[in-house]
Short mmCIF file of C-alpha atoms and ligand atoms in Angstrom, two decimals:
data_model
loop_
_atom_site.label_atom_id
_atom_site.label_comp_id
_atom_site.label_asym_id
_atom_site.label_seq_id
_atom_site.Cartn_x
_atom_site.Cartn_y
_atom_site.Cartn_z
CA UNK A 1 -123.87 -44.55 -122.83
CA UNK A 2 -124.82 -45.73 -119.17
CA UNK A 3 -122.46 -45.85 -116.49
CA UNK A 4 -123.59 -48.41 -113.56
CA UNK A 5 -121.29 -48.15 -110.35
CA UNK A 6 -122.32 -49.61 -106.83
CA UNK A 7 -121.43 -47.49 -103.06
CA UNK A 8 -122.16 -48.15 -99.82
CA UNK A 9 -125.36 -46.72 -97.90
CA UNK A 10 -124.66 -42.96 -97.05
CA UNK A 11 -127.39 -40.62 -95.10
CA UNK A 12 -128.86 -39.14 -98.22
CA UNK A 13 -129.90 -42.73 -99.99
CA UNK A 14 -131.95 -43.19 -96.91
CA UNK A 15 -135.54 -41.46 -98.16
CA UNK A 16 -135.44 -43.22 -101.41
CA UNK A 17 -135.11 -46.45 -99.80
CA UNK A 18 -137.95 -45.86 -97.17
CA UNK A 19 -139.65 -44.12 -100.14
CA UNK A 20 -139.27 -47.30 -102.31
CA UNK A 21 -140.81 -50.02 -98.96
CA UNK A 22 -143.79 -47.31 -97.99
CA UNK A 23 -145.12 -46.40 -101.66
CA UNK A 24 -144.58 -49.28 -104.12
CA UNK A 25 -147.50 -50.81 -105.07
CA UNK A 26 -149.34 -53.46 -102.47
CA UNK A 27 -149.52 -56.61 -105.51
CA UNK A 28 -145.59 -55.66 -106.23
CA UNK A 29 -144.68 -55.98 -103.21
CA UNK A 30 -146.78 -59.43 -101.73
CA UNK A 31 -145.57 -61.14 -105.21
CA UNK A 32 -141.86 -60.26 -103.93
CA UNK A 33 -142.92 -62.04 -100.23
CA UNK A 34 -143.67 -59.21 -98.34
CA UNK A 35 -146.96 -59.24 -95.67
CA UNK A 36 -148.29 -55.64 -96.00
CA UNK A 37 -149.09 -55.61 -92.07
CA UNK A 38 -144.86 -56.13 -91.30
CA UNK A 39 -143.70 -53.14 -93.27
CA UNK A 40 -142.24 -50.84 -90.60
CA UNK A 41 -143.33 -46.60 -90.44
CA UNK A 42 -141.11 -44.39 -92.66
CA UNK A 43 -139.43 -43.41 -89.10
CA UNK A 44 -138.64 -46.91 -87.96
CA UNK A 45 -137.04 -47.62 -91.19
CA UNK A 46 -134.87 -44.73 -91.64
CA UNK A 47 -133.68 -45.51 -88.29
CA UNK A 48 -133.12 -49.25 -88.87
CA UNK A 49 -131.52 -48.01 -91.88
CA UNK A 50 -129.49 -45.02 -89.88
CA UNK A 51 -128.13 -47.16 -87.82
CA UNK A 52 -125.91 -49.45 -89.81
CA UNK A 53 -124.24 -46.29 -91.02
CA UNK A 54 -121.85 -45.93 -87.59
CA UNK A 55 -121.72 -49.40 -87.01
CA UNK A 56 -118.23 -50.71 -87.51
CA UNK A 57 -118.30 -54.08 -90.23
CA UNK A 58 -118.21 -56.46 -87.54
CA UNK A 59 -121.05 -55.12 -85.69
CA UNK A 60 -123.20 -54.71 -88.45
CA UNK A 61 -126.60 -56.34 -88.56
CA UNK A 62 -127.36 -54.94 -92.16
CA UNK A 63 -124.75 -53.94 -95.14
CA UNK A 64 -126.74 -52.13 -98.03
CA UNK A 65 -124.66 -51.04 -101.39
CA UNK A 66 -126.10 -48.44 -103.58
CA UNK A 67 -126.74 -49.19 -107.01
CA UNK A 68 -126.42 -46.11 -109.32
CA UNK A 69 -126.81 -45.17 -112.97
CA UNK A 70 -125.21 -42.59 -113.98
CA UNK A 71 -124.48 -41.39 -110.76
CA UNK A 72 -128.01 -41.54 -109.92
CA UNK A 73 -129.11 -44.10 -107.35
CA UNK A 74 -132.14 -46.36 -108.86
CA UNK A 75 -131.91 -49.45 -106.04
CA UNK A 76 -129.97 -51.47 -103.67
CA UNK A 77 -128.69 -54.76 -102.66
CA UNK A 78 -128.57 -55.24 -98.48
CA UNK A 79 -127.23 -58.22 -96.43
CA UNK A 80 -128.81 -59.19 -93.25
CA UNK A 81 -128.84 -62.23 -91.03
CA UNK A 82 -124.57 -61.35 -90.90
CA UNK A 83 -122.65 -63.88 -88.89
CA UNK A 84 -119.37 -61.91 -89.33
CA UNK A 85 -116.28 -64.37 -91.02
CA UNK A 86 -119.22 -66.60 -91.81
CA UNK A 87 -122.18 -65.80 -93.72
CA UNK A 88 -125.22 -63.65 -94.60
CA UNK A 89 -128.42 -63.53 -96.86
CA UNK A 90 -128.42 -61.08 -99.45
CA UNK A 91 -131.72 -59.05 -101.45
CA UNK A 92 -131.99 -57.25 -104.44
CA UNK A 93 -134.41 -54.15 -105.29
CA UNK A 94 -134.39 -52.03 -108.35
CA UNK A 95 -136.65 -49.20 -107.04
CA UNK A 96 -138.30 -48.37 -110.70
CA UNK A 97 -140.27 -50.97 -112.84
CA UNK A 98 -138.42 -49.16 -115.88
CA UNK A 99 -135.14 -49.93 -114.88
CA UNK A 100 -135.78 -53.77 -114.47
CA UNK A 101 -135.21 -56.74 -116.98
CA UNK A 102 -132.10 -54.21 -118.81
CA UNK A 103 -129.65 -56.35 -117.59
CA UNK A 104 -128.99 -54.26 -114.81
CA UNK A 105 -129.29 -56.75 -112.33
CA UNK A 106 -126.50 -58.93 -112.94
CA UNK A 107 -124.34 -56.65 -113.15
CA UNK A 108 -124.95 -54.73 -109.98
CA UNK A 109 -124.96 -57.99 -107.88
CA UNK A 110 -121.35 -59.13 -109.37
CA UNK A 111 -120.22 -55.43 -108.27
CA UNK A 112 -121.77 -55.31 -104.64
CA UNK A 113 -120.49 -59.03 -103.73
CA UNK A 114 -116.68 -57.92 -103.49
CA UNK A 115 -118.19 -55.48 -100.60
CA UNK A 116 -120.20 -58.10 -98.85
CA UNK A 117 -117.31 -60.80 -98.91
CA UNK A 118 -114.79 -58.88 -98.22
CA UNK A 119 -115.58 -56.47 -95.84
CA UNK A 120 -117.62 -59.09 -93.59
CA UNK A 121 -115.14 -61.67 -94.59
CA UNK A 122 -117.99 -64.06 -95.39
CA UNK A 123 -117.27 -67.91 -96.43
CA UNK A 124 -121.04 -68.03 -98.34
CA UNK A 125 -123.62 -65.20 -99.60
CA UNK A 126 -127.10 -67.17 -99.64
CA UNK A 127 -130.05 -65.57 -100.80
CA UNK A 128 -133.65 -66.66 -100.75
CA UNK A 129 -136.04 -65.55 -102.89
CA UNK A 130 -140.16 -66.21 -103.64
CA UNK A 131 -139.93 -69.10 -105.78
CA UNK A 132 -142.46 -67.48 -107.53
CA UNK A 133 -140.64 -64.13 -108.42
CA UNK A 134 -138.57 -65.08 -111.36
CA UNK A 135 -136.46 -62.29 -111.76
CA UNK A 136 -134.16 -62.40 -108.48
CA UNK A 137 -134.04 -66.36 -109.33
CA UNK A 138 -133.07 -65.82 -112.70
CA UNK A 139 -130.65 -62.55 -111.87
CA UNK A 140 -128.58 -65.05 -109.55
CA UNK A 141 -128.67 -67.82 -111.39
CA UNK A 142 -127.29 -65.75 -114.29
CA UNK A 143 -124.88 -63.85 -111.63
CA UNK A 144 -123.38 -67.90 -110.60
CA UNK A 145 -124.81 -68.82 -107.28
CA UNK A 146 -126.20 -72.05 -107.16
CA UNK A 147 -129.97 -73.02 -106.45
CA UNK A 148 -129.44 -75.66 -102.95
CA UNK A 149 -132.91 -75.92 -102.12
CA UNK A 150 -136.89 -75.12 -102.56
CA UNK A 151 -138.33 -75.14 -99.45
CA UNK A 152 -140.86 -72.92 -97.40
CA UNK A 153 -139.96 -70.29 -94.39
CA UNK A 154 -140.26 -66.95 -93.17
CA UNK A 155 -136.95 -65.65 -95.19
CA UNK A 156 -137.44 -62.32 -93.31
CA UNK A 157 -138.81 -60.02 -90.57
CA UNK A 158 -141.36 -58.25 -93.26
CA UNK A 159 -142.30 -61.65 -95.14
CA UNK A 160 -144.95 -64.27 -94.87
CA UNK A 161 -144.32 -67.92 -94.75
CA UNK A 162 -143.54 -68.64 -98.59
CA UNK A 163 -141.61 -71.60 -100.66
CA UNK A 164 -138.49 -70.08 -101.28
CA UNK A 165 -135.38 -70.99 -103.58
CA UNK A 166 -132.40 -70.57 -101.63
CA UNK A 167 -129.24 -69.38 -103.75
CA UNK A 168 -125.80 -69.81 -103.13
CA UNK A 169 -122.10 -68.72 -103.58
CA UNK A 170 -119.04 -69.57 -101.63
CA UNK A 171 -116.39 -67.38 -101.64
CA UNK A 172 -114.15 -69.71 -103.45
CA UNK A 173 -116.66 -69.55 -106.40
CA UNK A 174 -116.79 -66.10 -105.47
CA UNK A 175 -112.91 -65.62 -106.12
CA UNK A 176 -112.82 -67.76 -108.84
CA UNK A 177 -115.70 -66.50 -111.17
CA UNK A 178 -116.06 -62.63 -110.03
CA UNK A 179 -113.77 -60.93 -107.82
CA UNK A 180 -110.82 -59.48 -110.28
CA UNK A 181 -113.69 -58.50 -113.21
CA UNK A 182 -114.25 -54.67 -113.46
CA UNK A 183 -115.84 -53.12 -110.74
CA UNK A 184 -117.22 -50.38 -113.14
CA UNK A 185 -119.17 -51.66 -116.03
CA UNK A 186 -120.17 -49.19 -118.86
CA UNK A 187 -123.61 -50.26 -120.84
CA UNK A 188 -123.99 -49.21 -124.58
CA UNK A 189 -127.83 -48.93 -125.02
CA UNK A 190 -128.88 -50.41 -128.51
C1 COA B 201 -134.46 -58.67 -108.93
C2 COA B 201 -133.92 -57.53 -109.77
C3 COA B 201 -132.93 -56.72 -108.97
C4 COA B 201 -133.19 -58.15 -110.98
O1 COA B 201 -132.63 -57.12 -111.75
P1 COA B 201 -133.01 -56.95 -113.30
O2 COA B 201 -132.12 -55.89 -113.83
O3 COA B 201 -134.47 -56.75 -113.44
O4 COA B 201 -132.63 -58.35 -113.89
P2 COA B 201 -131.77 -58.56 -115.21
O5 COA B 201 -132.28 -57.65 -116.28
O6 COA B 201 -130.33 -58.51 -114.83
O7 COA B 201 -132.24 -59.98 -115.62
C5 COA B 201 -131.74 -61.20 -115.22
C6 COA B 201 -132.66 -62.23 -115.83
O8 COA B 201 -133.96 -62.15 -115.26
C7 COA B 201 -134.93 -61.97 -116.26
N1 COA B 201 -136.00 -61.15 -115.73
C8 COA B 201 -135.91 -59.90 -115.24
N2 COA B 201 -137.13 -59.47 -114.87
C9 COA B 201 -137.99 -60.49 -115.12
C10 COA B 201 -139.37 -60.68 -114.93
N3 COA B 201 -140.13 -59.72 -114.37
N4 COA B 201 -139.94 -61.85 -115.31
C11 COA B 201 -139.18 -62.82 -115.87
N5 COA B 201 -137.84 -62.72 -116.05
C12 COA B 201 -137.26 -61.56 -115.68
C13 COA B 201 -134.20 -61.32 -117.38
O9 COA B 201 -134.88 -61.52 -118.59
C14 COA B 201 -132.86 -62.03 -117.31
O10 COA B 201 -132.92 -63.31 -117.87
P3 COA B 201 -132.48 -63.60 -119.36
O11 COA B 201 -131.13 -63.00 -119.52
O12 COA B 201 -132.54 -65.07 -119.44
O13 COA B 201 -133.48 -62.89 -120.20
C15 COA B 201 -135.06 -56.61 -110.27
O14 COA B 201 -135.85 -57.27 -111.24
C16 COA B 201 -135.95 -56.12 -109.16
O15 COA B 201 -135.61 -55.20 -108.48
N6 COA B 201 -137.13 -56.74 -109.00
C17 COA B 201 -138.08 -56.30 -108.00
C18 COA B 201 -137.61 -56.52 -106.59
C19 COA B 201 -137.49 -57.98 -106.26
O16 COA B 201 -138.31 -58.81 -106.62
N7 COA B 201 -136.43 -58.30 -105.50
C20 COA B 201 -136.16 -59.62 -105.04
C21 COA B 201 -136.38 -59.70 -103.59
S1 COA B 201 -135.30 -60.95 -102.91
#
């Protein structure tokens, strides 16, 4: 029996993340949008990362959620781009190839969103993957946010300019479809 549970960032999770941007493999990460050149130096991350840690929820410029199994952390979800009481863009990263396509995925998005909406008070969670990368399209398509548009930008500081899908859910979809399920979800493996 698995266990999957989301928290927010705390000092500790901040090696694995930097760990998981400075050592996973170049083609991984330029399918996912990345340019290699814009990845920052394991110190500049951890203290991008460090900082959002003291910052009080209106102030933040990033929100990350942890995404554990069993206790363990195995990825993340982060919002950036916040306009406080209005909106922000949202990613996804399972840290390990062999804890993608499970399922996983869906279910750790529909447990970090009650975070991101409520504690930023956010009208609309967009997100914008590589229309190429088929598993964050597919993850929140299956999760309820709606594909708006196909269209090509620089979705981040670390990408390259890319066609993107761009996802999303407003908080009334939000309340209606996801906010009162669990916010624990136990997975039986076959
Ligand atoms: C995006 C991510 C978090 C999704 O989580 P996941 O646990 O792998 O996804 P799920 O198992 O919940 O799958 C959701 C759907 O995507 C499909 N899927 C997952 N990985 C896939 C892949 N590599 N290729 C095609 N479909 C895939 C699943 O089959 C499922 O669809 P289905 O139910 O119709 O079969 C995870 O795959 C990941 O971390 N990928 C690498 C990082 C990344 O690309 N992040 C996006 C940056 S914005």
């Amino acid at each position: 029996m698995n266990i999957l549970t989301v928290r927010e960032i705390q000092q500790s999770d901040i090696p694995k993340i930097t760990y998981y941007w400075v050592n996973s493999k170049p083609d991984f990460l330029v399918h996912m949008g990345v340019d290699l050149s814009k990845i920052p130096t394991p110190e500049s991350l951890s203290s991008i990362l460090a900082e959002q840690l003291v910052q009080d929820y209106d102030k933040k410029g990033a929100y990350c959620m942890i995404w554990l199994l069993n206790d363990e952390p195995i990825g993340h979800s982060n919002v950036n781009k916040i306009n406080f009481g209005k909106d922000a863009s949202m990613h996804l990263h399972l840290w390990d190839a062999n804890f993608r396509d499970r399922g996983y995925g869906v279910d750790f998005v529909k447990m970090s969103l009650p975070y991101f909406f409520d504690n930023l008070q956010l009208e609309n969670i967009y997100s914008e993957p590589h229309a190429q990368n088929l598993s964050p399209n597919k993850t929140l398509e299956k999760v309820g946010f709606t594909l708006v548009d196909t269209y090509i930008t620089m979705p981040g500081w670390i990408n390259y300019d890319q066609p993107v899908n761009r996802w999303e859910m407003s908080r009334e979809v939000f309340e209606r479809t996801i906010k009162y399920g669990a916010l624990q979800k136990t997975v039986i493996d076959a």
